[in-house]
Coordinates of C-alpha atoms in Angstrom, one line a residue:
X1 CA -63.8 -9.5 244.8
X2 CA -64.9 -11.8 242.0
X3 CA -62.3 -13.3 239.7
X4 CA -63.5 -14.4 236.3
X5 CA -60.9 -16.4 234.4
X6 CA -60.5 -17.1 230.7
X7 CA -57.6 -18.0 228.4
X8 CA -56.4 -19.8 225.3
X9 CA -54.8 -23.3 225.4
X10 CA -51.4 -23.7 223.9
X11 CA -52.6 -26.5 221.7
X12 CA -56.0 -27.9 220.7
X13 CA -57.4 -29.9 217.8
X14 CA -60.9 -29.6 216.6
X15 CA -61.9 -31.4 213.5
X16 CA -64.8 -29.9 211.5
X17 CA -66.4 -31.1 208.2
X18 CA -65.9 -28.7 205.2
X19 CA -69.2 -29.7 203.6
X20 CA -71.3 -32.6 202.4
X21 CA -71.8 -31.7 198.8
X22 CA -71.0 -34.6 196.4
X23 CA -70.9 -37.2 199.1
X24 CA -72.1 -39.9 196.8
X25 CA -69.1 -41.7 195.3
X26 CA -66.5 -39.2 196.4
X27 CA -65.4 -40.9 199.6
X28 CA -65.1 -44.3 198.0
X29 CA -66.2 -47.6 199.6
X30 CA -65.0 -48.8 202.9
X31 CA -62.0 -51.3 202.9
X32 CA -62.6 -54.9 203.8
X33 CA -61.9 -55.8 207.3
X34 CA -61.9 -59.6 206.6
X35 CA -58.7 -61.3 207.7
X36 CA -57.6 -58.5 209.9
X37 CA -55.3 -59.9 212.6
X38 CA -56.2 -59.8 216.2
X39 CA -54.4 -60.5 219.5
X40 CA -55.2 -63.4 221.8
X41 CA -57.6 -61.0 223.6
X42 CA -59.5 -60.3 220.3
X43 CA -58.1 -56.8 219.9
X44 CA -57.6 -55.8 216.2
X45 CA -54.1 -55.3 215.1
X46 CA -53.9 -51.5 214.7
X47 CA -51.1 -51.5 212.2
X48 CA -53.0 -54.1 210.1
X49 CA -56.0 -51.9 210.1
X50 CA -54.0 -48.8 209.1
X51 CA -52.4 -50.8 206.3
X52 CA -55.9 -51.9 205.1
X53 CA -57.1 -48.3 205.2
X54 CA -54.2 -46.9 203.3
X55 CA -52.8 -43.4 203.7
X56 CA -55.2 -40.9 205.2
X57 CA -56.5 -38.4 202.7
X58 CA -54.3 -35.3 202.8
X59 CA -55.6 -31.9 203.7
X60 CA -55.7 -29.4 200.8
X61 CA -55.5 -25.6 201.1
X62 CA -58.1 -24.1 203.5
X63 CA -61.3 -23.1 201.9
X64 CA -61.6 -19.4 202.5
X65 CA -65.4 -19.4 202.2
X66 CA -65.7 -22.2 204.8
X67 CA -63.2 -20.5 207.1
X68 CA -65.3 -17.3 206.9
X69 CA -68.4 -19.3 207.8
X70 CA -66.6 -20.8 210.8
X71 CA -65.5 -17.4 211.9
X72 CA -69.0 -16.1 211.7
X73 CA -70.3 -19.0 213.7
X74 CA -67.7 -18.4 216.4
X75 CA -68.7 -14.7 216.5
X76 CA -72.4 -15.6 216.8
X77 CA -71.7 -18.0 219.7
X78 CA -69.7 -15.2 221.5
X79 CA -72.7 -12.8 221.1
X80 CA -75.0 -15.5 222.4
X81 CA -73.0 -15.5 225.6
X82 CA -73.7 -11.7 225.9
X83 CA -77.4 -12.1 225.4
X84 CA -77.6 -14.8 228.0
X85 CA -76.8 -12.2 230.6
X86 CA -78.3 -9.2 228.9
X87 CA -81.2 -10.2 226.6
X88 CA -81.9 -6.7 225.5
X89 CA -78.3 -5.8 224.5
X90 CA -77.8 -4.2 221.1
X91 CA -75.1 -6.0 219.1
X92 CA -72.4 -3.6 218.0
X93 CA -70.8 -3.8 214.5
X94 CA -67.2 -5.0 215.0
X95 CA -64.5 -5.8 212.4
X96 CA -61.8 -8.4 212.9
X97 CA -58.3 -6.8 213.3
X98 CA -56.3 -10.0 213.2
X99 CA -56.4 -13.5 214.7
X100 CA -54.2 -14.3 217.7
X101 CA -51.5 -16.8 216.8
X102 CA -49.7 -19.2 219.2
X103 CA -51.7 -18.2 222.2
X104 CA -50.3 -14.7 222.3
X105 CA -53.0 -12.8 224.1
X106 CA -51.2 -9.4 224.4
X107 CA -53.3 -7.7 221.7
X108 CA -56.5 -8.9 223.3
X109 CA -55.6 -7.9 226.8
X110 CA -54.4 -4.5 225.6
X111 CA -57.7 -4.0 224.0
X112 CA -59.5 -5.0 227.2
X113 CA -57.4 -2.7 229.3
X114 CA -58.0 0.2 226.9
X115 CA -61.7 -0.4 227.3
X116 CA -61.2 0.0 231.1
X117 CA -61.6 -3.6 232.2
X118 CA -59.7 -4.8 235.2
X119 CA -57.5 -7.4 233.5
X120 CA -55.0 -9.6 235.4
X121 CA -52.6 -11.8 233.5
X122 CA -52.6 -15.5 234.4
X123 CA -50.5 -18.4 233.3
X124 CA -52.0 -21.9 233.5
X125 CA -50.0 -25.1 233.8
X126 CA -51.3 -28.5 232.7
X127 CA -50.6 -31.8 234.4
X128 CA -48.2 -32.6 231.5
X129 CA -46.1 -29.5 232.3
X130 CA -47.5 -27.5 229.4
X131 CA -48.4 -23.8 229.9
X132 CA -51.0 -21.5 228.5
X133 CA -51.4 -17.8 228.7
X134 CA -54.6 -16.5 230.1
X135 CA -56.2 -13.6 231.9
X136 CA -58.9 -12.9 234.4
X137 CA -61.2 -10.0 235.4
X138 CA -61.0 -8.9 239.1
X139 CA -64.1 -6.9 239.6
X140 CA -63.5 -4.4 242.5
X141 CA -67.2 -4.4 243.7
X142 CA -67.3 -8.2 243.8
X143 CA -70.0 -8.4 241.2
X144 CA -70.2 -9.8 237.6
X145 CA -69.3 -7.8 234.5
X146 CA -71.9 -5.1 233.9
X147 CA -73.5 -4.8 230.4
X148 CA -71.1 -2.1 229.1
X149 CA -68.1 -4.1 230.3
X150 CA -69.5 -7.2 228.7
X151 CA -70.0 -5.4 225.4
X152 CA -66.4 -4.1 225.5
X153 CA -65.2 -7.7 226.2
X154 CA -67.3 -8.9 223.2
X155 CA -65.8 -6.2 220.9
X156 CA -62.2 -7.1 221.9
X157 CA -62.9 -10.9 221.4
X158 CA -64.2 -10.2 217.9
X159 CA -61.4 -7.9 217.0
X160 CA -58.7 -10.3 218.3
X161 CA -60.1 -13.9 218.1
X162 CA -58.3 -17.2 218.2
X163 CA -57.8 -18.8 214.7
X164 CA -60.6 -20.8 213.4
X165 CA -60.0 -24.5 213.2
X166 CA -58.8 -26.5 210.2
X167 CA -61.4 -28.7 208.6
X168 CA -62.0 -32.3 207.5
X169 CA -63.0 -33.1 204.0
X170 CA -65.7 -35.7 203.2
X171 CA -63.0 -38.2 202.3
X172 CA -61.2 -37.6 205.6
X173 CA -64.4 -38.0 207.6
X174 CA -65.1 -41.3 205.8
X175 CA -61.6 -42.5 206.5
X176 CA -62.1 -41.6 210.2
X177 CA -65.3 -43.7 210.3
X178 CA -63.5 -46.7 208.9
X179 CA -60.8 -46.4 211.5
X180 CA -63.3 -46.1 214.3
X181 CA -65.4 -49.0 213.2
X182 CA -62.6 -51.3 212.1
X183 CA -60.2 -50.7 215.0
X184 CA -61.3 -48.5 217.9
X185 CA -64.8 -49.8 218.5
X186 CA -64.0 -53.5 218.3
X187 CA -60.9 -52.8 220.4
X188 CA -63.0 -51.3 223.2
X189 CA -65.4 -54.2 223.1
X190 CA -62.6 -56.7 223.2
X191 CA -61.2 -55.1 226.4
X192 CA -64.5 -55.0 228.2
X193 CA -65.4 -51.4 227.6
X194 CA -68.2 -51.8 225.0
X195 CA -69.1 -48.5 223.4
X196 CA -72.3 -47.7 221.5
X197 CA -72.6 -48.7 217.9
X198 CA -72.6 -45.9 215.4
X199 CA -76.3 -46.3 214.4
X200 CA -75.6 -44.7 211.0
X201 CA -73.9 -45.5 207.7
X202 CA -70.4 -44.4 206.7
X203 CA -71.9 -41.8 204.4
X204 CA -74.2 -40.4 207.1
X205 CA -71.3 -40.1 209.5
X206 CA -69.2 -38.2 207.0
X207 CA -71.9 -35.9 205.8
X208 CA -73.0 -34.8 209.3
X209 CA -69.6 -34.6 211.0
X210 CA -69.0 -33.2 213.6
X211 CA -72.7 -33.3 214.5
X212 CA -73.1 -37.0 213.9
X213 CA -73.8 -37.6 217.6
X214 CA -71.6 -40.7 217.9
X215 CA -68.0 -41.4 218.8
X216 CA -66.6 -44.5 220.5
X217 CA -65.4 -44.0 224.1
X218 CA -64.1 -46.1 226.9
X219 CA -65.9 -43.8 229.3
X220 CA -69.3 -44.2 227.7
X221 CA -72.4 -45.0 229.7
X222 CA -72.1 -48.7 228.9
X223 CA -68.8 -48.9 230.6
X224 CA -69.2 -46.8 233.8
X225 CA -68.3 -49.9 235.9
X226 CA -64.6 -49.5 234.9
X227 CA -62.2 -47.9 237.3
X228 CA -60.3 -44.8 236.2
X229 CA -57.2 -46.9 235.8
X230 CA -59.0 -49.4 233.6
X231 CA -60.4 -46.6 231.4
X232 CA -56.9 -45.2 231.1
X233 CA -55.5 -48.6 230.1
X234 CA -58.2 -49.1 227.5
X235 CA -57.7 -45.6 226.0
X236 CA -54.0 -46.3 225.6
X237 CA -54.7 -49.7 224.0
X238 CA -57.4 -48.4 221.7
X239 CA -56.2 -44.9 220.7
X240 CA -58.1 -42.4 218.5
X241 CA -56.2 -41.3 215.4
X242 CA -53.1 -39.2 216.1
X243 CA -53.6 -35.4 216.0
X244 CA -51.4 -35.1 212.9
X245 CA -53.2 -37.9 211.0
X246 CA -54.4 -35.7 208.2
X247 CA -51.3 -33.5 208.1

């Protein structure tokens, strides 16, 4: 018997750029980092950097057109998973019924069961004690999902998807770049975990986010000599922006 597990995490944050139109001049210039206080170890004072940056640009109402684009992208990615297994599969036309909120998978699993799929409810528990609802397929013949079952799974996933992610504006992506280059990157370097330089301008970072191909990390290739405990210490000393930074 083969058990194929999937699920929805109780909390996740994915930041996506709304668009790059009007980049020139809209994001403003980067603040000056001259005179920013550092510790004896050379680590920038995080609060001083935040004060220099000013309040993060607030999120406005979601752009319905952009959210529709993100939903279509997610649907296309789900279909690509089908064609990886069944290249000749014919894509069915499926309409969204409603998005699943708060990790409630009941509408999705009900749809899967109605399609005849052998669904088993699962509950995952993270190391921090958090829980997430999930489900798995237990195929009685021990094999993978056959094409008709995979198509039924695709239909249900499109009818009852998770919500598309909130987005970053150009101004927010530019603010993020300033935070990363004024605080996090020099902080990593000061603590012996040098990350790669951005290799791009502030404007290029904001206009291509989240496909800019760079983000500082204590676990980057340049710092693989660090132990797990050292990486954990550096990550805590040089944190990325809080998940609620942009509201």
